[in-house]
PDB file of C-alpha atoms in Angstrom:
ATOM      1  CA  MET A   1      40.761  37.340  58.655  1.00  0.00           C
ATOM      2  CA  ASP A   2      41.759  37.521  62.635  1.00  0.00           C
ATOM      3  CA  GLU A   3      40.623  39.274  66.063  1.00  0.00           C
ATOM      4  CA  THR A   4      43.496  41.172  65.847  1.00  0.00           C
ATOM      5  CA  LYS A   5      44.212  41.907  62.532  1.00  0.00           C
ATOM      6  CA  VAL A   6      40.173  43.731  62.306  1.00  0.00           C
ATOM      7  CA  SER A   7      40.360  45.212  65.994  1.00  0.00           C
ATOM      8  CA  ASP A   8      43.683  47.057  64.588  1.00  0.00           C
ATOM      9  CA  ILE A   9      41.664  48.290  61.167  1.00  0.00           C
ATOM     10  CA  GLN A  10      39.285  49.766  63.174  1.00  0.00           C
ATOM     11  CA  GLU A  11      41.398  51.239  65.116  1.00  0.00           C
ATOM     12  CA  GLY A  12      43.183  52.909  62.141  1.00  0.00           C
ATOM     13  CA  THR A  13      39.904  53.816  60.868  1.00  0.00           C
ATOM     14  CA  ARG A  14      38.858  55.456  64.083  1.00  0.00           C
ATOM     15  CA  ARG A  15      42.221  57.279  64.573  1.00  0.00           C
ATOM     16  CA  GLN A  16      42.095  58.439  61.201  1.00  0.00           C
ATOM     17  CA  ALA A  17      38.743  60.125  61.210  1.00  0.00           C
ATOM     18  CA  LEU A  18      39.394  61.531  64.510  1.00  0.00           C
ATOM     19  CA  TYR A  19      42.843  63.982  63.071  1.00  0.00           C
ATOM     20  CA  LEU A  20      40.174  65.079  60.288  1.00  0.00           C
ATOM     21  CA  TRP A  21      37.646  65.876  63.086  1.00  0.00           C
ATOM     22  CA  ILE A  22      40.896  67.705  64.721  1.00  0.00           C
ATOM     23  CA  GLY A  23      41.424  69.004  61.305  1.00  0.00           C
ATOM     24  CA  LEU A  24      38.384  70.317  60.287  1.00  0.00           C
ATOM     25  CA  SER A  25      37.278  71.207  63.670  1.00  0.00           C
ATOM     26  CA  LEU A  26      40.392  74.028  63.793  1.00  0.00           C
ATOM     27  CA  SER A  27      40.554  74.974  60.199  1.00  0.00           C
ATOM     28  CA  LEU A  28      36.968  76.637  61.018  1.00  0.00           C
ATOM     29  CA  THR A  29      37.895  78.499  63.674  1.00  0.00           C
ATOM     30  CA  LEU A  30      41.330  80.302  62.191  1.00  0.00           C
ATOM     31  CA  PHE A  31      38.498  80.717  59.160  1.00  0.00           C
ATOM     32  CA  PHE A  32      36.955  82.259  61.784  1.00  0.00           C
ATOM     33  CA  VAL A  33      39.595  84.403  63.203  1.00  0.00           C
ATOM     34  CA  GLN A  34      41.392  84.964  60.541  1.00  0.00           C
ATOM     35  CA  SER A  35      38.010  86.920  58.134  1.00  0.00           C
ATOM     36  CA  GLN A  36      37.921  89.302  61.849  1.00  0.00           C
ATOM     37  CA  MET A  37      40.757  90.217  60.732  1.00  0.00           C
ATOM     38  CA  PHE A  38      38.909  92.095  57.230  1.00  0.00           C
ATOM     39  CA  TYR A  39      36.006  93.009  56.117  1.00  0.00           C
ATOM     40  CA  VAL A  40      34.137  94.099  53.037  1.00  0.00           C
ATOM     41  CA  SER A  41      35.684  97.459  52.355  1.00  0.00           C
ATOM     42  CA  ALA A  42      32.493  98.605  51.029  1.00  0.00           C
ATOM     43  CA  ASN A  43      29.191  99.202  53.491  1.00  0.00           C
ATOM     44  CA  PRO A  44      27.672  96.104  55.242  1.00  0.00           C
ATOM     45  CA  LEU A  45      25.161  95.102  52.935  1.00  0.00           C
ATOM     46  CA  PRO A  46      21.455  96.034  55.187  1.00  0.00           C
ATOM     47  CA  SER A  47      19.507  92.677  53.546  1.00  0.00           C
ATOM     48  CA  SER A  48      17.891  91.043  56.382  1.00  0.00           C
ATOM     49  CA  LYS A  49      17.131  88.094  53.352  1.00  0.00           C
ATOM     50  CA  LEU A  50      20.693  87.694  53.380  1.00  0.00           C
ATOM     51  CA  GLU A  51      20.546  86.705  57.028  1.00  0.00           C
ATOM     52  CA  TRP A  52      17.049  84.353  56.505  1.00  0.00           C
ATOM     53  CA  VAL A  53      18.640  82.391  53.409  1.00  0.00           C
ATOM     54  CA  PHE A  54      22.176  81.843  55.421  1.00  0.00           C
ATOM     55  CA  THR A  55      20.025  80.941  58.354  1.00  0.00           C
ATOM     56  CA  ILE A  56      17.911  78.295  56.290  1.00  0.00           C
ATOM     57  CA  LEU A  57      20.620  76.910  54.822  1.00  0.00           C
ATOM     58  CA  GLY A  58      22.238  76.847  57.300  1.00  0.00           C
ATOM     59  CA  LEU A  59      19.592  74.611  59.002  1.00  0.00           C
ATOM     60  CA  PHE A  60      19.256  72.364  56.091  1.00  0.00           C
ATOM     61  CA  THR A  61      22.740  71.919  56.234  1.00  0.00           C
ATOM     62  CA  PHE A  62      22.771  71.161  60.643  1.00  0.00           C
ATOM     63  CA  LEU A  63      20.397  68.657  59.514  1.00  0.00           C
ATOM     64  CA  LEU A  64      21.968  66.749  56.532  1.00  0.00           C
ATOM     65  CA  GLY A  65      25.178  66.938  58.276  1.00  0.00           C
ATOM     66  CA  HIS A  66      23.648  65.074  62.115  1.00  0.00           C
ATOM     67  CA  PHE A  67      21.734  62.278  60.172  1.00  0.00           C
ATOM     68  CA  PHE A  68      24.425  61.779  56.915  1.00  0.00           C
ATOM     69  CA  PHE A  69      26.786  59.073  58.910  1.00  0.00           C
ATOM     70  CA  LYS A  70      24.045  56.823  59.350  1.00  0.00           C
ATOM     71  CA  ASN A  71      21.780  57.088  57.092  1.00  0.00           C
ATOM     72  CA  TYR A  72      24.957  56.847  54.154  1.00  0.00           C
ATOM     73  CA  MET A  73      26.244  53.575  55.869  1.00  0.00           C
ATOM     74  CA  ALA A  74      22.735  52.266  56.193  1.00  0.00           C
ATOM     75  CA  LEU A  75      22.515  52.373  52.298  1.00  0.00           C
ATOM     76  CA  ARG A  76      25.699  50.878  51.779  1.00  0.00           C
ATOM     77  CA  LYS A  77      25.766  47.777  54.373  1.00  0.00           C
ATOM     78  CA  PRO A  78      24.080  45.288  52.021  1.00  0.00           C
ATOM     79  CA  GLN A  79      28.220  46.166  50.054  1.00  0.00           C
ATOM     80  CA  LEU A  80      29.754  46.908  52.725  1.00  0.00           C
ATOM     81  CA  VAL A  81      29.049  42.808  53.910  1.00  0.00           C
ATOM     82  CA  LYS A  82      30.799  41.851  51.044  1.00  0.00           C
ATOM     83  CA  ALA A  83      33.258  44.191  51.013  1.00  0.00           C
ATOM     84  CA  SER A  84      37.095  43.374  52.135  1.00  0.00           C
ATOM     85  CA  GLU A  85      38.804  45.199  55.538  1.00  0.00           C
ATOM     86  CA  LYS A  86      40.040  47.893  53.162  1.00  0.00           C
ATOM     87  CA  ASP A  87      37.206  49.053  51.393  1.00  0.00           C
ATOM     88  CA  LYS A  88      35.088  49.042  54.239  1.00  0.00           C
ATOM     89  CA  LYS A  89      37.804  50.968  55.512  1.00  0.00           C
ATOM     90  CA  GLN A  90      37.399  53.411  53.384  1.00  0.00           C
ATOM     91  CA  THR A  91      33.636  53.991  53.156  1.00  0.00           C
ATOM     92  CA  ILE A  92      33.754  54.738  57.364  1.00  0.00           C
ATOM     93  CA  LEU A  93      35.768  57.792  56.221  1.00  0.00           C
ATOM     94  CA  ILE A  94      34.443  58.808  52.861  1.00  0.00           C
ATOM     95  CA  ALA A  95      31.210  59.369  55.511  1.00  0.00           C
ATOM     96  CA  PHE A  96      32.996  60.929  58.276  1.00  0.00           C
ATOM     97  CA  VAL A  97      34.671  63.257  56.055  1.00  0.00           C
ATOM     98  CA  MET A  98      31.083  64.530  54.240  1.00  0.00           C
ATOM     99  CA  GLN A  99      29.648  64.616  57.624  1.00  0.00           C
ATOM    100  CA  PHE A 100      32.423  66.592  58.749  1.00  0.00           C
ATOM    101  CA  VAL A 101      32.487  68.842  55.790  1.00  0.00           C
ATOM    102  CA  LEU A 102      28.819  69.687  55.709  1.00  0.00           C
ATOM    103  CA  PHE A 103      29.512  70.560  60.297  1.00  0.00           C
ATOM    104  CA  GLU A 104      31.869  73.366  58.389  1.00  0.00           C
ATOM    105  CA  THR A 105      30.425  74.662  55.410  1.00  0.00           C
ATOM    106  CA  LEU A 106      27.107  75.550  58.283  1.00  0.00           C
ATOM    107  CA  GLY A 107      30.184  77.429  60.206  1.00  0.00           C
ATOM    108  CA  LEU A 108      32.179  79.018  57.099  1.00  0.00           C
ATOM    109  CA  TYR A 109      27.980  79.952  56.292  1.00  0.00           C
ATOM    110  CA  GLY A 110      28.231  82.307  59.111  1.00  0.00           C
ATOM    111  CA  VAL A 111      32.091  83.724  58.316  1.00  0.00           C
ATOM    112  CA  VAL A 112      30.591  84.995  55.479  1.00  0.00           C
ATOM    113  CA  LEU A 113      27.744  86.366  56.815  1.00  0.00           C
ATOM    114  CA  SER A 114      29.701  88.351  59.433  1.00  0.00           C
ATOM    115  CA  VAL A 115      32.376  89.550  57.176  1.00  0.00           C
ATOM    116  CA  LEU A 116      29.312  90.665  54.311  1.00  0.00           C
ATOM    117  CA  ARG A 117      27.210  92.339  57.170  1.00  0.00           C
ATOM    118  CA  GLN A 118      30.387  93.499  59.177  1.00  0.00           C
ATOM    119  CA  ASN A 119      29.165  92.842  61.978  1.00  0.00           C
ATOM    120  CA  THR A 120      30.706  89.283  64.467  1.00  0.00           C
ATOM    121  CA  LEU A 121      28.134  88.177  66.310  1.00  0.00           C
ATOM    122  CA  LYS A 122      26.182  87.172  62.667  1.00  0.00           C
ATOM    123  CA  ALA A 123      28.753  83.988  63.145  1.00  0.00           C
ATOM    124  CA  VAL A 124      28.496  82.778  66.734  1.00  0.00           C
ATOM    125  CA  PRO A 125      25.215  81.338  66.075  1.00  0.00           C
ATOM    126  CA  PHE A 126      26.636  79.095  62.693  1.00  0.00           C
ATOM    127  CA  ILE A 127      30.205  79.008  64.414  1.00  0.00           C
ATOM    128  CA  LEU A 128      28.582  77.582  68.014  1.00  0.00           C
ATOM    129  CA  PHE A 129      26.141  74.675  65.272  1.00  0.00           C
ATOM    130  CA  ALA A 130      28.885  73.662  63.706  1.00  0.00           C
ATOM    131  CA  TYR A 131      30.463  72.875  66.699  1.00  0.00           C
ATOM    132  CA  ILE A 132      27.713  71.644  68.028  1.00  0.00           C
ATOM    133  CA  GLY A 133      27.238  68.521  64.809  1.00  0.00           C
ATOM    134  CA  PHE A 134      31.651  67.986  65.114  1.00  0.00           C
ATOM    135  CA  ALA A 135      30.928  67.397  68.850  1.00  0.00           C
ATOM    136  CA  PHE A 136      27.587  65.073  67.715  1.00  0.00           C
ATOM    137  CA  ALA A 137      29.750  63.535  64.737  1.00  0.00           C
ATOM    138  CA  PHE A 138      33.309  62.107  67.330  1.00  0.00           C
ATOM    139  CA  PRO A 139      34.221  59.194  66.115  1.00  0.00           C
ATOM    140  CA  LYS A 140      33.403  56.956  68.449  1.00  0.00           C
ATOM    141  CA  ARG A 141      34.738  53.252  68.827  1.00  0.00           C
ATOM    142  CA  GLU A 142      31.082  51.592  68.714  1.00  0.00           C
ATOM    143  CA  LYS A 143      30.147  53.649  65.709  1.00  0.00           C
ATOM    144  CA  ILE A 144      32.894  52.321  64.098  1.00  0.00           C
ATOM    145  CA  LYS A 145      32.603  48.854  65.388  1.00  0.00           C
ATOM    146  CA  PRO A 146      29.453  47.737  63.784  1.00  0.00           C
ATOM    147  CA  TYR A 147      30.041  47.970  60.377  1.00  0.00           C
ATOM    148  CA  PHE A 148      33.283  45.716  60.738  1.00  0.00           C
ATOM    149  CA  GLU A 149      31.483  42.440  61.620  1.00  0.00           C
TER     150      GLU A 149
END
């Protein structure tokens, strides 16, 4: 396959990953804003154990999301050597989507906790770390190019 065709596929992969990155990060913002428009009508849950459960889940999810792309692609590298350009693109996009979904899940833990505890401030650390994860997961050309060689 000629160099311009491979370059076009790389750029298309990056562009699609960027659209997914924008969409999932904006959907987290919309979930947060929408969740603050209502609260559960019952009294807030008094247990701080729930906060610890969500915090531990959030930490695990953040670490999993942070290391997911690199490890998933390392596991898939032997198959990618023999794969077509289209299959390489699909594999890379799957890795990006899974990483983005993990970070969105982290933010959603905060949204759920803020609704259950009826306290907006409970969501802020989760949302903040989700966006930090999204920033680290930004789809760059340098991240994609090695898998097309």
